[in-house]
CSV table of C-alpha atoms in Angstrom, one decimal:
chain,number,residue,atom,x,y,z
A,8,MET,CA,0.1,0.0,0.1
A,9,PRO,CA,1.4,3.6,-1.0
A,10,LYS,CA,2.7,5.5,1.9
A,11,ASN,CA,0.1,8.2,1.8
A,12,SER,CA,-2.7,5.5,1.8
A,13,ARG,CA,-1.2,4.2,4.8
A,14,ILE,CA,-1.2,7.7,6.5
A,15,THR,CA,-4.9,8.4,5.5
A,16,ILE,CA,-6.1,5.2,7.2
A,17,GLY,CA,-4.1,6.4,10.0
A,18,LEU,CA,-5.4,9.6,10.6
A,19,LEU,CA,-9.2,8.5,9.9
A,20,CYS,CA,-8.6,5.7,12.6
A,21,LEU,CA,-7.2,8.4,15.0
A,22,SER,CA,-10.4,10.2,14.5
A,23,LEU,CA,-12.7,7.4,15.7
A,24,THR,CA,-12.7,6.6,19.9
A,25,ALA,CA,-13.2,2.9,19.0
A,26,CYS,CA,-9.6,2.4,17.3
A,27,ASN,CA,-7.7,2.7,20.4
A,28,GLU,CA,-10.3,0.4,22.2
A,29,ASN,CA,-10.6,-2.5,20.2
A,30,ILE,CA,-9.3,-4.2,16.9
A,31,PHE,CA,-8.0,-1.8,14.1
A,32,ASP,CA,-7.6,-2.0,10.7
A,33,PHE,CA,-3.8,-1.6,9.5
A,34,GLU,CA,-3.0,-2.2,5.6
A,35,GLY,CA,-6.1,-4.3,5.1
A,36,GLU,CA,-5.8,-6.6,8.3
A,37,GLN,CA,-7.0,-6.9,11.7
A,38,HIS,CA,-4.6,-5.6,14.4
A,39,VAL,CA,-4.5,-5.0,18.2
A,40,ARG,CA,-2.1,-3.6,20.8
A,41,VAL,CA,-1.1,-5.4,23.6
A,42,TYR,CA,1.2,-4.4,26.8
A,43,GLN,CA,3.2,-5.4,29.5
A,44,ASP,CA,4.2,-3.6,32.6
A,45,ASP,CA,7.7,-2.9,32.5
A,46,GLN,CA,8.2,-3.2,36.2
A,47,ALA,CA,10.3,0.4,36.3
A,48,ILE,CA,10.8,1.8,39.8
A,49,SER,CA,11.2,5.7,40.3
A,50,CYS,CA,14.6,6.9,41.0
A,51,GLU,CA,16.1,3.8,39.5
A,52,ASP,CA,18.0,3.5,36.6
A,53,THR,CA,18.1,-0.4,36.2
A,54,GLY,CA,15.8,-3.1,36.7
A,55,ALA,CA,12.9,-2.2,33.9
A,56,VAL,CA,12.2,-4.7,31.5
A,57,SER,CA,12.9,-3.2,28.0
A,58,VAL,CA,11.1,-3.0,25.2
A,59,LYS,CA,13.4,-5.5,23.3
A,60,THR,CA,12.9,-8.2,26.0
A,61,HIS,CA,9.0,-8.1,25.9
A,62,GLY,CA,9.3,-8.0,22.3
A,63,LYS,CA,11.3,-11.0,22.0
A,64,LEU,CA,8.7,-13.2,23.8
A,65,LEU,CA,6.3,-12.4,21.2
A,66,ILE,CA,8.9,-12.8,18.1
A,67,ASP,CA,10.1,-16.4,19.7
A,68,GLU,CA,6.4,-17.7,19.2
A,69,ASP,CA,6.4,-16.2,15.6
A,70,ILE,CA,4.2,-13.2,16.1
A,71,GLU,CA,4.8,-10.5,13.8
A,72,LEU,CA,5.2,-6.9,15.4
A,73,HIS,CA,4.0,-3.8,13.2
A,74,CYS,CA,5.0,-1.4,16.0
A,75,SER,CA,7.0,-1.6,19.4
A,76,GLN,CA,7.1,1.6,21.7
A,77,LYS,CA,7.2,2.8,25.2
A,78,GLY,CA,4.0,4.2,26.8
A,79,ASP,CA,2.4,5.0,30.1
A,80,ASP,CA,-0.6,3.1,31.5
A,81,GLY,CA,-2.3,6.3,32.6
A,82,MET,CA,-2.8,5.9,36.2
A,83,SER,CA,-1.4,7.9,39.2
A,84,TYR,CA,1.2,6.4,41.3
A,85,THR,CA,3.1,7.9,44.6
A,86,GLU,CA,5.6,10.4,43.4
A,87,SER,CA,8.6,9.1,45.4
A,88,CYS,CA,11.9,7.2,44.9
A,89,GLY,CA,11.2,3.4,45.0
A,90,SER,CA,7.5,3.7,43.8
A,91,GLN,CA,6.1,2.2,41.0
A,92,THR,CA,5.9,4.1,37.8
A,93,GLY,CA,3.3,3.7,34.8
A,94,SER,CA,5.6,3.1,32.3
A,95,ILE,CA,4.6,0.1,29.8
A,96,ASN,CA,5.9,-1.7,26.7
A,97,ILE,CA,3.4,-1.5,23.8
A,98,PHE,CA,3.3,-3.5,20.7
A,99,THR,CA,0.8,-4.1,17.7
A,100,ILE,CA,0.2,-7.6,16.7
A,101,HIS,CA,-2.5,-9.3,14.3
A,102,ASP,CA,-5.6,-10.0,15.9
A,103,LYS,CA,-5.4,-13.8,15.4
A,104,ASP,CA,-2.4,-13.7,17.6
A,105,LEU,CA,-4.1,-12.3,20.5
A,106,GLY,CA,-4.6,-15.5,22.3
A,107,THR,CA,-1.1,-16.5,22.2
A,108,ALA,CA,0.1,-12.9,23.6
A,109,GLU,CA,-2.2,-13.3,26.4
A,110,SER,CA,-0.7,-16.7,27.1
A,111,LEU,CA,2.7,-14.9,27.8
A,112,GLY,CA,1.2,-12.3,30.0
A,113,PHE,CA,0.3,-9.4,27.6
A,114,SER,CA,-2.9,-7.7,27.9
A,115,ARG,CA,-5.2,-5.7,25.3
A,116,LEU,CA,-3.9,-1.9,25.4
A,117,SER,CA,-8.0,-1.2,25.5
A,118,THR,CA,-8.1,-2.3,28.9
A,119,LEU,CA,-6.3,0.9,30.1
A,120,PRO,CA,-8.6,3.8,28.9
A,121,ASP,CA,-6.3,6.8,29.6
A,122,ALA,CA,-2.9,5.0,28.6
A,123,GLN,CA,-0.5,7.3,26.8
A,124,PHE,CA,1.4,6.2,23.5
A,125,ASP,CA,2.1,7.3,20.1
A,126,ALA,CA,-1.2,6.1,18.1
A,127,LYS,CA,0.7,6.9,15.0
A,128,CYS,CA,3.5,4.5,15.4
A,129,GLU,CA,2.5,2.1,12.7
A,130,TYR,CA,2.8,4.5,10.2
A,131,LYS,CA,6.4,5.8,11.3
A,132,VAL,CA,8.2,2.7,11.3
A,133,ILE,CA,9.6,1.2,8.1
A,134,SER,CA,7.5,-0.6,5.5
A,135,ASP,CA,7.1,-4.6,5.8
A,136,SER,CA,8.5,-4.7,2.2
A,137,LYS,CA,11.6,-3.1,3.4
A,138,LYS,CA,11.7,-4.7,6.7
A,139,TYR,CA,11.6,-8.2,5.2
A,140,ALA,CA,13.9,-7.6,2.3
A,141,LEU,CA,16.7,-6.4,5.3
A,142,ILE,CA,15.9,-9.6,7.1
A,143,ASN,CA,16.0,-11.6,4.0
A,144,GLN,CA,19.7,-10.2,3.2
A,145,LEU,CA,20.7,-10.6,6.7
A,146,ASP,CA,19.7,-14.1,6.8
A,147,GLU,CA,21.4,-14.9,3.4
A,148,GLN,CA,24.6,-13.1,4.7
A,149,HIS,CA,24.7,-15.3,8.1
A,150,SER,CA,24.5,-18.2,5.8
A,151,ILE,CA,27.6,-17.0,4.0
A,152,TRP,CA,29.3,-16.1,7.5
A,153,GLN,CA,28.4,-19.7,8.9
A,154,ALA,CA,29.9,-21.3,6.1
A,155,ASN,CA,33.2,-19.4,6.3
A,156,LYS,CA,33.4,-18.6,10.0
A,157,THR,CA,36.0,-19.9,12.5
A,158,ALA,CA,36.0,-19.9,16.2
A,159,ASN,CA,38.7,-17.9,16.9
A,160,TYR,CA,39.0,-14.4,15.2
A,161,GLN,CA,39.6,-10.8,16.0
A,162,PHE,CA,38.1,-7.4,14.4
A,163,GLN,CA,37.9,-3.6,15.1
A,164,PHE,CA,34.3,-2.6,16.1
A,165,ASN,CA,32.4,0.8,16.7
A,166,MET,CA,29.0,1.6,17.6
A,167,SER,CA,28.0,5.3,17.6
A,168,TYR,CA,24.7,7.0,17.9
A,169,SER,CA,22.8,9.3,15.6
A,170,ASP,CA,20.4,10.6,17.7
A,171,CYS,CA,22.3,11.3,20.9
A,172,PRO,CA,24.3,14.6,20.7
A,173,THR,CA,25.5,14.9,24.2
A,174,PHE,CA,26.6,11.2,24.2
A,175,VAL,CA,30.1,10.8,25.3
A,176,PRO,CA,31.6,8.8,21.5
A,177,THR,CA,32.1,5.4,22.1
A,178,PRO,CA,35.7,4.2,21.5
A,179,ILE,CA,37.1,2.3,18.7
A,180,VAL,CA,37.8,-1.4,20.0
A,181,THR,CA,39.4,-4.4,19.1
A,182,ILE,CA,37.6,-7.6,19.9
A,183,THR,CA,39.2,-10.8,20.3
A,184,VAL,CA,36.9,-14.0,20.1
A,185,ASN,CA,38.2,-17.6,21.3
A,186,ASN,CA,36.3,-20.5,20.8
A,187,ASP,CA,33.1,-18.7,20.1
A,188,ALA,CA,33.1,-16.6,23.1
A,189,ILE,CA,34.7,-12.9,23.4
A,190,ASN,CA,38.1,-13.0,25.2
A,191,THR,CA,39.2,-9.6,25.3
A,192,VAL,CA,38.2,-6.2,24.3
A,193,TYR,CA,40.9,-3.6,23.7
A,194,ASP,CA,40.4,0.2,23.6
A,195,ILE,CA,42.3,1.6,20.6
A,196,ASN,CA,41.8,5.3,21.5
A,197,ASN,CA,42.8,5.1,25.4
A,198,ASP,CA,45.3,2.2,24.9
A,199,THR,CA,43.9,0.2,27.4
A,200,PHE,CA,42.1,-3.2,27.9
A,201,LEU,CA,38.4,-2.7,29.0
A,202,SER,CA,37.3,-4.8,32.1
A,203,ASN,CA,33.4,-4.2,31.7
A,204,ILE,CA,32.7,-6.1,28.2
A,205,SER,CA,29.4,-7.3,28.6
A,206,GLN,CA,28.0,-4.5,26.1
A,207,TYR,CA,30.4,-6.2,23.4
A,208,MET,CA,29.4,-8.8,20.9
A,209,THR,CA,30.7,-11.4,18.9
A,210,ILE,CA,29.9,-11.7,15.3
A,211,ASP,CA,26.9,-14.1,15.6
A,212,GLU,CA,25.5,-12.1,18.4
A,213,LEU,CA,25.6,-9.0,16.4
A,214,TYR,CA,23.7,-10.9,13.5
A,215,SER,CA,21.2,-11.9,16.3
A,216,GLU,CA,20.9,-8.2,17.6
A,217,LEU,CA,20.3,-6.9,13.9
A,218,LYS,CA,17.7,-9.2,13.4
A,219,LEU,CA,15.9,-8.9,16.5
A,220,GLN,CA,16.0,-5.0,15.9
A,221,LEU,CA,14.4,-5.4,12.4
A,222,GLN,CA,11.7,-7.9,13.6
A,223,LEU,CA,10.9,-5.1,16.3
A,224,THR,CA,10.2,-3.1,13.2
A,225,PRO,CA,12.3,0.4,13.7
A,226,ILE,CA,11.7,3.4,12.2
A,227,GLU,CA,14.7,3.5,10.2
A,228,ALA,CA,17.4,1.2,8.8
A,229,GLY,CA,19.9,0.9,6.0
A,230,LEU,CA,23.5,1.7,5.4
A,231,ASN,CA,24.1,4.7,7.6
A,232,VAL,CA,21.8,7.7,8.7
A,233,ASN,CA,22.3,9.4,5.4
A,234,GLU,CA,21.8,6.7,3.2
A,235,GLN,CA,19.1,4.7,4.3
A,236,ASN,CA,17.7,3.6,1.0
A,237,LYS,CA,20.9,1.5,0.3
A,238,LEU,CA,21.3,-1.6,2.0
A,239,PRO,CA,23.9,-2.4,4.8
A,240,LYS,CA,27.3,-3.4,3.8
A,241,PHE,CA,28.6,-6.9,4.3
A,242,SER,CA,32.0,-8.6,3.5
A,243,ASN,CA,32.3,-11.3,0.9
A,244,THR,CA,32.6,-13.7,3.9
A,245,GLY,CA,29.4,-12.3,5.4
A,246,ILE,CA,30.7,-10.0,8.0
A,247,PRO,CA,28.4,-7.0,8.4
A,248,GLU,CA,31.0,-4.2,7.9
A,249,GLN,CA,28.4,-1.4,8.2
A,250,TYR,CA,24.7,-1.0,9.3
A,251,TYR,CA,22.2,1.3,10.6
A,252,ILE,CA,19.1,1.1,12.5
A,253,ASN,CA,17.2,3.5,14.3
A,254,ALA,CA,14.7,1.9,16.8
A,255,GLY,CA,13.0,5.2,17.4
A,256,ARG,CA,11.9,4.5,20.8
A,257,GLU,CA,13.9,6.7,23.0
A,258,GLU,CA,17.3,8.7,22.6
A,259,CYS,CA,20.3,7.3,21.6
A,260,ASP,CA,18.8,4.1,19.8
A,261,ALA,CA,19.9,5.1,16.3
A,262,ALA,CA,22.9,2.7,16.2
A,263,ASN,CA,25.5,2.8,13.6
A,264,TYR,CA,27.5,-0.5,13.6
A,265,THR,CA,31.0,-0.9,12.0
A,266,ILE,CA,33.4,-3.7,11.7
A,267,SER,CA,36.6,-3.8,10.1
A,268,ASP,CA,40.2,-5.3,9.8
A,269,PHE,CA,38.8,-9.0,10.4
A,270,VAL,CA,41.4,-11.3,11.1
A,271,ILE,CA,41.2,-15.1,11.6
A,272,LEU,CA,43.7,-16.2,14.6
């Protein structure tokens, strides 16, 4: 469906009270929004369940997502540190998958009459055709990588953000992998080995992360922030050399991934 038609349908839906309360039509199919509480606590930076974590529960059951977003349940809570917040994770799925989603602990968003969320989210994300073209490319390249991979290798890696102007630039690092697990991460910029390496990934783990982000349906994806219409770049052995995904759910989630200087050990 042309993008303008999608927007027209979306605006029409937004003008009807029932659109937020029950099943709604999107691109000729019946959809429903579901949610789970993210268990966030006031004044705590950790502990909240991410959109990605809840979304993976649905994806692992082969439930297609047409939007993934943070929202608020619209209820009032005690305003003090340590109290519950109204933050929730919201997903747009096919109506036929509602029963499975409910068995995983999700509920209809329509049960929260004052919920706050982006009602136009479904019209802001990448199209289904682009989403599945990128997933197919990723699967094909992963197969090439699997056919050529080794358990011991080294590569330079960097991940920067296009939507986070105040964020301290992440360093360029050299990641060493032994027996398919990260052994060391060396910060080239500061000439030091990092002690906390939990945020870094092997190439297989990066493939899994990229596919999950695509399945969550981002608002942007492509080669880089300025060339989103170009496909991401891979080496002839299936290494993802340049990839851009903007989840669009919060600041600092428009990620640019780059890999270079791959060496077999």
